[in-house]
mmCIF file of C-alpha atoms in Angstrom:
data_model
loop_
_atom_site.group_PDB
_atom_site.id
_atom_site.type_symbol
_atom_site.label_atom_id
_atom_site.label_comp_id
_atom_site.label_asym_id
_atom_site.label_seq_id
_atom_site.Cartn_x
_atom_site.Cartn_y
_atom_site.Cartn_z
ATOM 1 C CA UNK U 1 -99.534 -44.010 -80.221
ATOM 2 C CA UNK U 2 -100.008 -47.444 -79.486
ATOM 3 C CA UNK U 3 -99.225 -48.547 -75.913
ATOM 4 C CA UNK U 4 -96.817 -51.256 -75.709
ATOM 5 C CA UNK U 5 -97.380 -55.016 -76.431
ATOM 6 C CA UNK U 6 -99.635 -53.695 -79.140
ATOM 7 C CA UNK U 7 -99.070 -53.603 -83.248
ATOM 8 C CA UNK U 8 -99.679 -49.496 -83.317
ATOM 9 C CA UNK U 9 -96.904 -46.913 -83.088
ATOM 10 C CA UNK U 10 -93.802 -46.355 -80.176
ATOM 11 C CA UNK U 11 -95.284 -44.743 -77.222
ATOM 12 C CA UNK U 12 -97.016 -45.749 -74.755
ATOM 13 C CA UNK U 13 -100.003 -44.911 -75.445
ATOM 14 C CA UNK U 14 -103.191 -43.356 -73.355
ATOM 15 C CA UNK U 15 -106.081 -45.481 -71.657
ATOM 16 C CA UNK U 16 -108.723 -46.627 -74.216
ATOM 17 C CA UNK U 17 -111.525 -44.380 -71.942
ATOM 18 C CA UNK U 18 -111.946 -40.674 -72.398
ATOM 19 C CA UNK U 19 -110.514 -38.506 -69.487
ATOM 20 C CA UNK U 20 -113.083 -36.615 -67.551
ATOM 21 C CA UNK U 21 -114.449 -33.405 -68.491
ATOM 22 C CA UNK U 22 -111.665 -30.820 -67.838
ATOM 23 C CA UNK U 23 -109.021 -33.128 -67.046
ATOM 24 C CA UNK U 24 -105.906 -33.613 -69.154
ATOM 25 C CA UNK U 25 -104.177 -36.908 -70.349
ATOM 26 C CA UNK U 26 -101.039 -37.519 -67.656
ATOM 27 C CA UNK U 27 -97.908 -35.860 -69.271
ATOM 28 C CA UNK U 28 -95.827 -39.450 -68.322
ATOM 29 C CA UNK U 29 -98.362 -41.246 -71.090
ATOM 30 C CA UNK U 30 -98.004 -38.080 -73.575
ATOM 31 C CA UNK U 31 -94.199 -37.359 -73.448
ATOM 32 C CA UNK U 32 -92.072 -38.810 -70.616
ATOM 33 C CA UNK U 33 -92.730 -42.254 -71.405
ATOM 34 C CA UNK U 34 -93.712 -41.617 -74.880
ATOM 35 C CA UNK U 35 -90.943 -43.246 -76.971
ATOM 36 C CA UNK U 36 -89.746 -42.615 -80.526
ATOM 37 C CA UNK U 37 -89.076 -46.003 -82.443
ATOM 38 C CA UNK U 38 -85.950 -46.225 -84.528
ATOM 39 C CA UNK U 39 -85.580 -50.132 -85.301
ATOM 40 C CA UNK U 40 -87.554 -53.141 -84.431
ATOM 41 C CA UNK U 41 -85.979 -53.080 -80.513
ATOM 42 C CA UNK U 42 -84.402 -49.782 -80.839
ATOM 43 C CA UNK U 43 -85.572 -46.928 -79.083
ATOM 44 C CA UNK U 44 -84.776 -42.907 -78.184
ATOM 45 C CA UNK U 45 -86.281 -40.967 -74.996
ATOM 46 C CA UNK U 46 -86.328 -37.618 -74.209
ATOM 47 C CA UNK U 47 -86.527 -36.200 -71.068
ATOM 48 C CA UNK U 48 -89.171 -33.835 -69.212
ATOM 49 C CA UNK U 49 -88.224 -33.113 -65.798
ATOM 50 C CA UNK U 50 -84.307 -32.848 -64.467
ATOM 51 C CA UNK U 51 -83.271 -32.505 -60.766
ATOM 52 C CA UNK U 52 -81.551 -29.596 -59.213
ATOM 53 C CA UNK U 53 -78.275 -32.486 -59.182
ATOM 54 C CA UNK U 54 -78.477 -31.761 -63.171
ATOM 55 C CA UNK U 55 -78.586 -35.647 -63.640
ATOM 56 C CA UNK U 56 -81.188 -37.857 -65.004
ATOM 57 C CA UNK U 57 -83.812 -39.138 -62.958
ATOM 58 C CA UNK U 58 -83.476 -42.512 -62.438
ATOM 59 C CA UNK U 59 -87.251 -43.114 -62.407
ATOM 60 C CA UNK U 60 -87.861 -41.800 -65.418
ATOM 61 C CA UNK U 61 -84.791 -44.369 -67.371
ATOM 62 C CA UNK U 62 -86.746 -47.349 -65.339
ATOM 63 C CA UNK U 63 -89.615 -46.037 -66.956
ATOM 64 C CA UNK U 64 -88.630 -45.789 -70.433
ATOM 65 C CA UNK U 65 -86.458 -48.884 -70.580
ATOM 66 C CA UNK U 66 -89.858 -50.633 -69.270
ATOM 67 C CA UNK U 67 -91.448 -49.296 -71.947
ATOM 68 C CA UNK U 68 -89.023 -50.258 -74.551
ATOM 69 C CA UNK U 69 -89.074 -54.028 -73.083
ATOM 70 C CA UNK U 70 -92.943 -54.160 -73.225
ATOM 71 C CA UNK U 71 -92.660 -53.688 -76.890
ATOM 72 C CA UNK U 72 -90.773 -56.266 -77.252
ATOM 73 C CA UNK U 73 -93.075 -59.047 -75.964
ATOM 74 C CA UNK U 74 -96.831 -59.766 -76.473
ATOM 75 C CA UNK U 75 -100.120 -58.505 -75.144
ATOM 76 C CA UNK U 76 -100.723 -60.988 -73.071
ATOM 77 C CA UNK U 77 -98.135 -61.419 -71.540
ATOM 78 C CA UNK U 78 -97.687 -58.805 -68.220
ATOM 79 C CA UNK U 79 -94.369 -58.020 -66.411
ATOM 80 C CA UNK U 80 -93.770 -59.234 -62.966
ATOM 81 C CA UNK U 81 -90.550 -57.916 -62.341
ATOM 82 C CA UNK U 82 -87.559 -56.073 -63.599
ATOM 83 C CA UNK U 83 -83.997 -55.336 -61.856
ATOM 84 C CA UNK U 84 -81.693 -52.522 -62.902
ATOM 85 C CA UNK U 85 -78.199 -51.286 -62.439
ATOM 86 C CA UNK U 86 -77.698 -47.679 -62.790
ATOM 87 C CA UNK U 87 -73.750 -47.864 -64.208
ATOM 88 C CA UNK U 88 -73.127 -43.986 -65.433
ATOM 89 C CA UNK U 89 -74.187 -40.711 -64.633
ATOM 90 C CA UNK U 90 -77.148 -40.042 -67.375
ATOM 91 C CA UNK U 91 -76.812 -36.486 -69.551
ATOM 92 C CA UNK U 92 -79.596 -34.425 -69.205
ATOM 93 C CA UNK U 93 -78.442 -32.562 -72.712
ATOM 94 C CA UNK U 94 -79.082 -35.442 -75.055
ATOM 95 C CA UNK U 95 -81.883 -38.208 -75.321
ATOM 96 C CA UNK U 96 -81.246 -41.644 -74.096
ATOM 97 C CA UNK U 97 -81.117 -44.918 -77.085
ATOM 98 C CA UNK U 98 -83.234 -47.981 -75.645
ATOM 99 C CA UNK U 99 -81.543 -51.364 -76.989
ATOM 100 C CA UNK U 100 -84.013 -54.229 -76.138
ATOM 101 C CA UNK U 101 -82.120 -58.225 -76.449
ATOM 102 C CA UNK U 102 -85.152 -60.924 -76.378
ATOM 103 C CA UNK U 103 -82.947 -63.003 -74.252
ATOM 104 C CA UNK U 104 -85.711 -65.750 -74.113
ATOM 105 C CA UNK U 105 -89.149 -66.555 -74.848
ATOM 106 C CA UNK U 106 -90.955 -69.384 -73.453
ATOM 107 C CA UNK U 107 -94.277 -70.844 -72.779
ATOM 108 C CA UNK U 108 -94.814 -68.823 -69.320
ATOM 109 C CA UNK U 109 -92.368 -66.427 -68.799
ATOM 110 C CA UNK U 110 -90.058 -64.113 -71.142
ATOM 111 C CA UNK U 111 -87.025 -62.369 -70.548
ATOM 112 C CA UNK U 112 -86.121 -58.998 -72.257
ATOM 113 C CA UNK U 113 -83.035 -57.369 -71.700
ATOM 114 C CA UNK U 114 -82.758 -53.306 -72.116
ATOM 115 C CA UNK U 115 -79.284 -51.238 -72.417
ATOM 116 C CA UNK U 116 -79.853 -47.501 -72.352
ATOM 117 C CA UNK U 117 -76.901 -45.776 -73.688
ATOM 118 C CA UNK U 118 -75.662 -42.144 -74.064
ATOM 119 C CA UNK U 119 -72.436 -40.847 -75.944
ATOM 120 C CA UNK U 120 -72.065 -44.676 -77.099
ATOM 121 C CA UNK U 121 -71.597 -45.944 -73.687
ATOM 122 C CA UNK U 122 -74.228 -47.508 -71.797
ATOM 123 C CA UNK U 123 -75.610 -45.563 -69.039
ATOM 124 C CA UNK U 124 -78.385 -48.235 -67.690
ATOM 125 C CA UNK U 125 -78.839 -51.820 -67.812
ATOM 126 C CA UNK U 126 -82.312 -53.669 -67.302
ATOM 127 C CA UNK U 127 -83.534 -57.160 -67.433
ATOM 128 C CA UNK U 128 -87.438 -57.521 -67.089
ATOM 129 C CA UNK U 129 -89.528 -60.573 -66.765
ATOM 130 C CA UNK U 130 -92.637 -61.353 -68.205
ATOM 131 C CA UNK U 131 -95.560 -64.058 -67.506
ATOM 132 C CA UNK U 132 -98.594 -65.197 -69.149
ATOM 133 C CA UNK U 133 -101.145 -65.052 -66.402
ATOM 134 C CA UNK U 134 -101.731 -68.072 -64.283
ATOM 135 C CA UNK U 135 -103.579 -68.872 -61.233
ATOM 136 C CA UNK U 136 -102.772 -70.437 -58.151
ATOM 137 C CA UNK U 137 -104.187 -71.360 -54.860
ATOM 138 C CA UNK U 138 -100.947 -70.012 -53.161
ATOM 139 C CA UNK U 139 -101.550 -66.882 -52.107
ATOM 140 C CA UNK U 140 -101.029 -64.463 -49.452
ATOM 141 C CA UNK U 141 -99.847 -60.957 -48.823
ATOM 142 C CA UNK U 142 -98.741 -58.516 -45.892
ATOM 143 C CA UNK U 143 -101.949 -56.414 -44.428
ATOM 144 C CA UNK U 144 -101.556 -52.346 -45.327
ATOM 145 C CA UNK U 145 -100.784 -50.014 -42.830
ATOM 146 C CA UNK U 146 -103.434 -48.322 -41.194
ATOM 147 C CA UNK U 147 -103.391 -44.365 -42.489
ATOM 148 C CA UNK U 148 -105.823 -41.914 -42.798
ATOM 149 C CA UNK U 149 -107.300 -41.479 -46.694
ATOM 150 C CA UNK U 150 -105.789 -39.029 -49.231
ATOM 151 C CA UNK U 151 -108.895 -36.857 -48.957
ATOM 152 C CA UNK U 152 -108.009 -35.720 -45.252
ATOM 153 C CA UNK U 153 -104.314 -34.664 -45.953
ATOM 154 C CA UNK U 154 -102.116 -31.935 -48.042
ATOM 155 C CA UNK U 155 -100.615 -32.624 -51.159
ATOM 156 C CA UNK U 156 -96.567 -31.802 -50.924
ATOM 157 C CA UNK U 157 -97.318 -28.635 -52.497
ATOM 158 C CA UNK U 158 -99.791 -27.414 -49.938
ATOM 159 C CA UNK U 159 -97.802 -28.760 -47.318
ATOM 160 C CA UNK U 160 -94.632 -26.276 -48.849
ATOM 161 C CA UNK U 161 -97.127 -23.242 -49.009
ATOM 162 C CA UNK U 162 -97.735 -24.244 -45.503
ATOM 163 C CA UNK U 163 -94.203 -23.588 -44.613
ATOM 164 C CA UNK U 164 -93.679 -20.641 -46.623
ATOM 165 C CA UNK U 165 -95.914 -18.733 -44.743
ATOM 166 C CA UNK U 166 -94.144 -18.974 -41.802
ATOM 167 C CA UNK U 167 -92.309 -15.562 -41.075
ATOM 168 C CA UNK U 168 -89.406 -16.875 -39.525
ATOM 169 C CA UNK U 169 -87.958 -19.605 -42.182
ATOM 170 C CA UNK U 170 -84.853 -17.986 -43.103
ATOM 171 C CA UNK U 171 -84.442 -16.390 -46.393
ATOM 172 C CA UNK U 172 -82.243 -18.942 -48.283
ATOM 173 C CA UNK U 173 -84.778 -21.650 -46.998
ATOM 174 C CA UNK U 174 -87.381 -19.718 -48.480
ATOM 175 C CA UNK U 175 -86.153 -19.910 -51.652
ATOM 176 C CA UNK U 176 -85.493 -23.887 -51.678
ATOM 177 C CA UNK U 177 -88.667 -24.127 -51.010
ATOM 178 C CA UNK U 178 -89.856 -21.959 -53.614
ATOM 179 C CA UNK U 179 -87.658 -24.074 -56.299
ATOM 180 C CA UNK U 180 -89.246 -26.986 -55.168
ATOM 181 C CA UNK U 181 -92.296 -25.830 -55.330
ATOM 182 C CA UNK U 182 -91.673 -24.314 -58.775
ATOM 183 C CA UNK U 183 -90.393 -28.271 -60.395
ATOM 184 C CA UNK U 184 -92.425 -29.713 -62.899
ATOM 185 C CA UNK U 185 -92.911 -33.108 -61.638
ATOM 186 C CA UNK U 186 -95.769 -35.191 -62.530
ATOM 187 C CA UNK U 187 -96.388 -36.921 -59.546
ATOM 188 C CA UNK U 188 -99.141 -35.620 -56.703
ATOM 189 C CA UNK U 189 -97.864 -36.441 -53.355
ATOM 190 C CA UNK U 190 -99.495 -36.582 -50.136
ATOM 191 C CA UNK U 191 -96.988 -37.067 -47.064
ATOM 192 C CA UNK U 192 -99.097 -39.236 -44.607
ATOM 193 C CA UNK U 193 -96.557 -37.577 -41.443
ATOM 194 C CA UNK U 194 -94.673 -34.852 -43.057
ATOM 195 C CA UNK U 195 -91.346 -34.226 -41.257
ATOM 196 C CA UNK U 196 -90.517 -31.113 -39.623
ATOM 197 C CA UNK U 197 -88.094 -29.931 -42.494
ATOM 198 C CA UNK U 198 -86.974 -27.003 -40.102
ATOM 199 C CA UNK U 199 -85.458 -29.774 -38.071
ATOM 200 C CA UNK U 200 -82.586 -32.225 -37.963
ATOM 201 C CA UNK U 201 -83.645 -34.472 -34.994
ATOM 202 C CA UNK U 202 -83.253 -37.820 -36.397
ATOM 203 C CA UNK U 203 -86.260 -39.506 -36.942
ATOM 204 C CA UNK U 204 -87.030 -43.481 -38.032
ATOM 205 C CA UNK U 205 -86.141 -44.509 -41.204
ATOM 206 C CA UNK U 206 -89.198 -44.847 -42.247
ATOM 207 C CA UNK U 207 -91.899 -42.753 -44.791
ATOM 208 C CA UNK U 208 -95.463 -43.185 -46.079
ATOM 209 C CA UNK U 209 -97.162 -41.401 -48.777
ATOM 210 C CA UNK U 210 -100.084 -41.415 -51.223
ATOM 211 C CA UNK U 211 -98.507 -41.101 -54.764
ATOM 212 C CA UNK U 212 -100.513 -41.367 -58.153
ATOM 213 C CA UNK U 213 -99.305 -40.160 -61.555
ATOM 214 C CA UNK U 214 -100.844 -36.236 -62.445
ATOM 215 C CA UNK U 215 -103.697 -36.205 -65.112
ATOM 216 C CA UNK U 216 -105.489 -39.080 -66.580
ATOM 217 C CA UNK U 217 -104.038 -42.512 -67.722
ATOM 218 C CA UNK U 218 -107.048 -44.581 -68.145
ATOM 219 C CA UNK U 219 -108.218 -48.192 -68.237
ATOM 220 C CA UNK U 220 -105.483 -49.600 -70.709
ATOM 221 C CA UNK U 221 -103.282 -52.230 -70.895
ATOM 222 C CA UNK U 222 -101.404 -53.016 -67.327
ATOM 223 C CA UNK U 223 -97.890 -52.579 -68.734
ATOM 224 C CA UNK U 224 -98.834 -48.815 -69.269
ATOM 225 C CA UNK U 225 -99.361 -48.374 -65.640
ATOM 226 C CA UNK U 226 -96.215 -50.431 -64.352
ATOM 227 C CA UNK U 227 -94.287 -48.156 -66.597
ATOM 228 C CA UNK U 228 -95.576 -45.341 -64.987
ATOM 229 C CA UNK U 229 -95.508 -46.906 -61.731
ATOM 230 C CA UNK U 230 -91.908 -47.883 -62.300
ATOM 231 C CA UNK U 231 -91.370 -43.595 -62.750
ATOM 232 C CA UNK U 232 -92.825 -43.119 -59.782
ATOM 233 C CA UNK U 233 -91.539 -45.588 -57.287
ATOM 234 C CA UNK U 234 -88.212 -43.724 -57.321
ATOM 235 C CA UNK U 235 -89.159 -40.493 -56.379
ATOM 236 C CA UNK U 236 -88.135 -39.670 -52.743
ATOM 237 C CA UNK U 237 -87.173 -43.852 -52.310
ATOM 238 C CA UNK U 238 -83.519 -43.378 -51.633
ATOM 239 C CA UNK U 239 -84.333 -40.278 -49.060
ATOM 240 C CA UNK U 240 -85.815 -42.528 -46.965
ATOM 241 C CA UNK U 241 -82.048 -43.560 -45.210
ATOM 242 C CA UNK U 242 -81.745 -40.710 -44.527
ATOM 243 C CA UNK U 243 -84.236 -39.700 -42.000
ATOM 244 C CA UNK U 244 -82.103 -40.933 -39.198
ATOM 245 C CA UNK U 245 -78.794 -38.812 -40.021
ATOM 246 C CA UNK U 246 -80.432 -35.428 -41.006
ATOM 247 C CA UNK U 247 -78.109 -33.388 -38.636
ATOM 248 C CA UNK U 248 -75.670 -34.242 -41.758
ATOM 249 C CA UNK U 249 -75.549 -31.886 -45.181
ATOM 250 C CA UNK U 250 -76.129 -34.175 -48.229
ATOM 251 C CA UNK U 251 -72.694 -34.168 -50.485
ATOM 252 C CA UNK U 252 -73.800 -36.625 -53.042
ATOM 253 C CA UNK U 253 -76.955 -38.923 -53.864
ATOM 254 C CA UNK U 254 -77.471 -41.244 -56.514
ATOM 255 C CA UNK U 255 -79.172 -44.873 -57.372
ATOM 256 C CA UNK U 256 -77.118 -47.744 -57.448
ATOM 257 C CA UNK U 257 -80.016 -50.610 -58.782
ATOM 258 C CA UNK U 258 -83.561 -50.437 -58.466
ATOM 259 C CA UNK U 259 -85.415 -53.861 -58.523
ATOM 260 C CA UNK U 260 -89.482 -53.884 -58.757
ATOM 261 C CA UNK U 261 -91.696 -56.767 -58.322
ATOM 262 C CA UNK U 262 -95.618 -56.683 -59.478
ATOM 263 C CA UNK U 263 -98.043 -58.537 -57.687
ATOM 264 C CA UNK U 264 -101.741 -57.474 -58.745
ATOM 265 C CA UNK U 265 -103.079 -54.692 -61.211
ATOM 266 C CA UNK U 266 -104.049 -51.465 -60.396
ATOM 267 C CA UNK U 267 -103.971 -48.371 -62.188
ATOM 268 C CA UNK U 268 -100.913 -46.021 -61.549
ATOM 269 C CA UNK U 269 -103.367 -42.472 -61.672
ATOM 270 C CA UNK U 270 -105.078 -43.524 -58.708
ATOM 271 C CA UNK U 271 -103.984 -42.796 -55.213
ATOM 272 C CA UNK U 272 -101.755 -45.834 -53.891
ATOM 273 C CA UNK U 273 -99.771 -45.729 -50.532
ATOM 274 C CA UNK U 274 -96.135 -45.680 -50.675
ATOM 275 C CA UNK U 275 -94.502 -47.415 -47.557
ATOM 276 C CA UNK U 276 -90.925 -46.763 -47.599
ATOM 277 C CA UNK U 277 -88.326 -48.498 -45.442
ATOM 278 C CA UNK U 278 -84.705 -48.629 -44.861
ATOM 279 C CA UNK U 279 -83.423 -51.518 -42.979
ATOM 280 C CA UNK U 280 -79.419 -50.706 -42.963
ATOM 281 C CA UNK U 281 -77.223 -48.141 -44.046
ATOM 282 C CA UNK U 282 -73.733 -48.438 -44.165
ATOM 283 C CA UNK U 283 -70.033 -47.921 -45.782
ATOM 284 C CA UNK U 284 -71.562 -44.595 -47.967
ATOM 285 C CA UNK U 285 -74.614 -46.744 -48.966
ATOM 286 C CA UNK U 286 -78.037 -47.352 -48.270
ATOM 287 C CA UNK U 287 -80.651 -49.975 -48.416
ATOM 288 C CA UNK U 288 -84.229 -48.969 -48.715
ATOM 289 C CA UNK U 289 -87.681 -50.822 -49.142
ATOM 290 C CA UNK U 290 -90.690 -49.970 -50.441
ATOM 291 C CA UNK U 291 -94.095 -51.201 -50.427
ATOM 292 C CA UNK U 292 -97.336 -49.858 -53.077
ATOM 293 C CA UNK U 293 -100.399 -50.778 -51.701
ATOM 294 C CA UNK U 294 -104.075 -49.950 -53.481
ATOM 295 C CA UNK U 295 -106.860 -48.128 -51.559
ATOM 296 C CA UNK U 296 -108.550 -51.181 -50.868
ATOM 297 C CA UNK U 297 -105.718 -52.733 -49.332
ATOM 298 C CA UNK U 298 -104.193 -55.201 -51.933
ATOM 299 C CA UNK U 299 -100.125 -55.049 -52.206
ATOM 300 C CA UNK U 300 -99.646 -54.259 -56.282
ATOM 301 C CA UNK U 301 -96.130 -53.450 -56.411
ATOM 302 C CA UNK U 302 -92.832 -54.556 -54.314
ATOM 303 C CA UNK U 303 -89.814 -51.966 -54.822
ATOM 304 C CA UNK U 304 -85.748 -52.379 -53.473
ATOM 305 C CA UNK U 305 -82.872 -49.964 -53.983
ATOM 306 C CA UNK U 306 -79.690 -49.347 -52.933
ATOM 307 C CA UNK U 307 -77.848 -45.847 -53.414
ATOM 308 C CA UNK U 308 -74.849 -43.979 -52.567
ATOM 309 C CA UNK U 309 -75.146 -41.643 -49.595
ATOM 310 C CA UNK U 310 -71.913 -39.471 -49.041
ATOM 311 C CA UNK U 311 -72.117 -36.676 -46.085
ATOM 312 C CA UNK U 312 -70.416 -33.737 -44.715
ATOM 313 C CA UNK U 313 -68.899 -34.918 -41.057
ATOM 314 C CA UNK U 314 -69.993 -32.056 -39.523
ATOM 315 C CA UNK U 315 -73.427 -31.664 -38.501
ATOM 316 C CA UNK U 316 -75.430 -28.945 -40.006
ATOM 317 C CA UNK U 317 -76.736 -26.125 -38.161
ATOM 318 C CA UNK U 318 -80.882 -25.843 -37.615
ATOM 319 C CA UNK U 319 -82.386 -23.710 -40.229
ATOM 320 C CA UNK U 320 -84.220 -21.360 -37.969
#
């Protein structure tokens, strides 16, 4: 499969290299983001991995409709941002239809346009922005947060094994961690400061992590990684609002819009630090922030979302 901006087939395809002895190809180049072409800007996804909610996960229709706007334009041409609006609940029992609009080609920058649609209503709508690359002496960025490496902590599931063996987590607890532990996503995670998930002292709203795609992706072309990059960046985002009100049982969750902005490459199966943010939260919503920086300390990604964050009043008891 060719990856996209190329001439070869729909998906987006693995990195040129060979993956190290033993390793496998990541299952976001193989499958997740691996779409079937059914027109010239027409497109149908499948899905790999579902949340306990039973709704789509909204990193994974980023993803894809990335994907299906990077075919759309040339290989030279790299995308710098995209901003999405998450309009319906997405069906986990059917695929999803990509419909890319070339809404404008220029000399710099292009402008595709992606609807994702299920049960003939759309579901999902994306604009992305493309530039040729240019330089400039303008240029600065924030400095990345001072953390230890990813060598020196737990990945999420160790950090959940942790936990498990701990004889006095309650029974029903026990098994929400097991299910956690048990979901297929393909994303290693290493919490920087893990919170105490036994307790519901509010804490900042604040979150870092290292994140990099599972298996191998490759030296390829950079829209492969922002697509996967774009899967990832959602994945634990919107959670971030609520550190400070975790005395309160979650009713209901979801993604309003998702904006990304891409500064420099990098490649999305390495470890990068995701700093996560929320500034406000307010009238059932929430704002949060989020910031992907590379090992060596260069910002490569920007992220924003806003979600809906509904609550039981009463505070929930400890789980002790």
């Amino acid at each position: 499969m060719g990856a996209p901006g190329s001439a070869g087939g729909a998906g987006a395809g693995p990195g040129s290299g060979s993956p190290p002895p033993g390793d496998l190809r990541s299952v976001l180049i193989t499958s997740v983001l691996n779409l079937e072409r059914l027109e010239v800007d027409l497109f149908r996804g499948r899905h790999h991995w579902v949340p306990a909610t039973q709704r789509l996960f909204g990193g994974q229709i980023v993803g894809q409709a990335l994907v299906a706007a990077a075919h759309a334009v040339s290989c030279d041409e790299q995308v710098h941002s995209l901003h999405c609006y998450f309009v319906r609940t997405g069906d986990p029992k059917v695929p999803v239809l990509y419909e890319v609009e070339r809404t404008r080609t220029g000399k710099s920058f292009s402008v595709r346009s992606v609807k994702a649609i299920q049960h003939g209503k759309p579901i999902f709508i994306c604009q992305a922005s493309f530039q040729l690359s240019q330089e400039s002496p303008v240029k600065h960025q924030f400095t990345m947060p001072t953390v230890p490496p990813p060598e020196e902590l737990l990945t999420q599931d160790e950090l959940i094994q942790k936990f498990l063996q701990n004889p006095n987590v309650a029974e029903r607890y026990r098994k929400q961690l097991t299910k956690i532990q048990a979901q297929d996503v393909p994303i290693d995670i290493k919490p920087v400061n893990p919170p105490d998930i036994f307790s519901s002292e509010p804490q900042e709203p604040k979150q870092l992590f290292w994140v990099r795609a599972r298996g191998y992706i490759g030296e390829t072309d950079m829209k492969v990684h922002c697509c996967v990059a774009a899967y990832i960046s959602d994945y634990a985002f919107l959670g971030t609002a609520l550190l400070p009100h975790r005395q309160y049982r979650i009713k209901f969750m979801v993604s309003l819009d998702h904006s990304m902005w891409f500064h420099a490459p990098f490649r999305a199966d390495d470890w990068m630090l995701y700093e996560c943010e929320s500034p406000w939260a307010g009238g059932c919503r929430g704002l949060v922030q989020g910031r992907l920086w590379r090992k060596d300390g260069v910002l490569a990604v920007t992220c924003a979302q806003e979600g809906v964050i509904r609550v039981e009043q009463t505070p929930k008891q400890s789980k002790l």
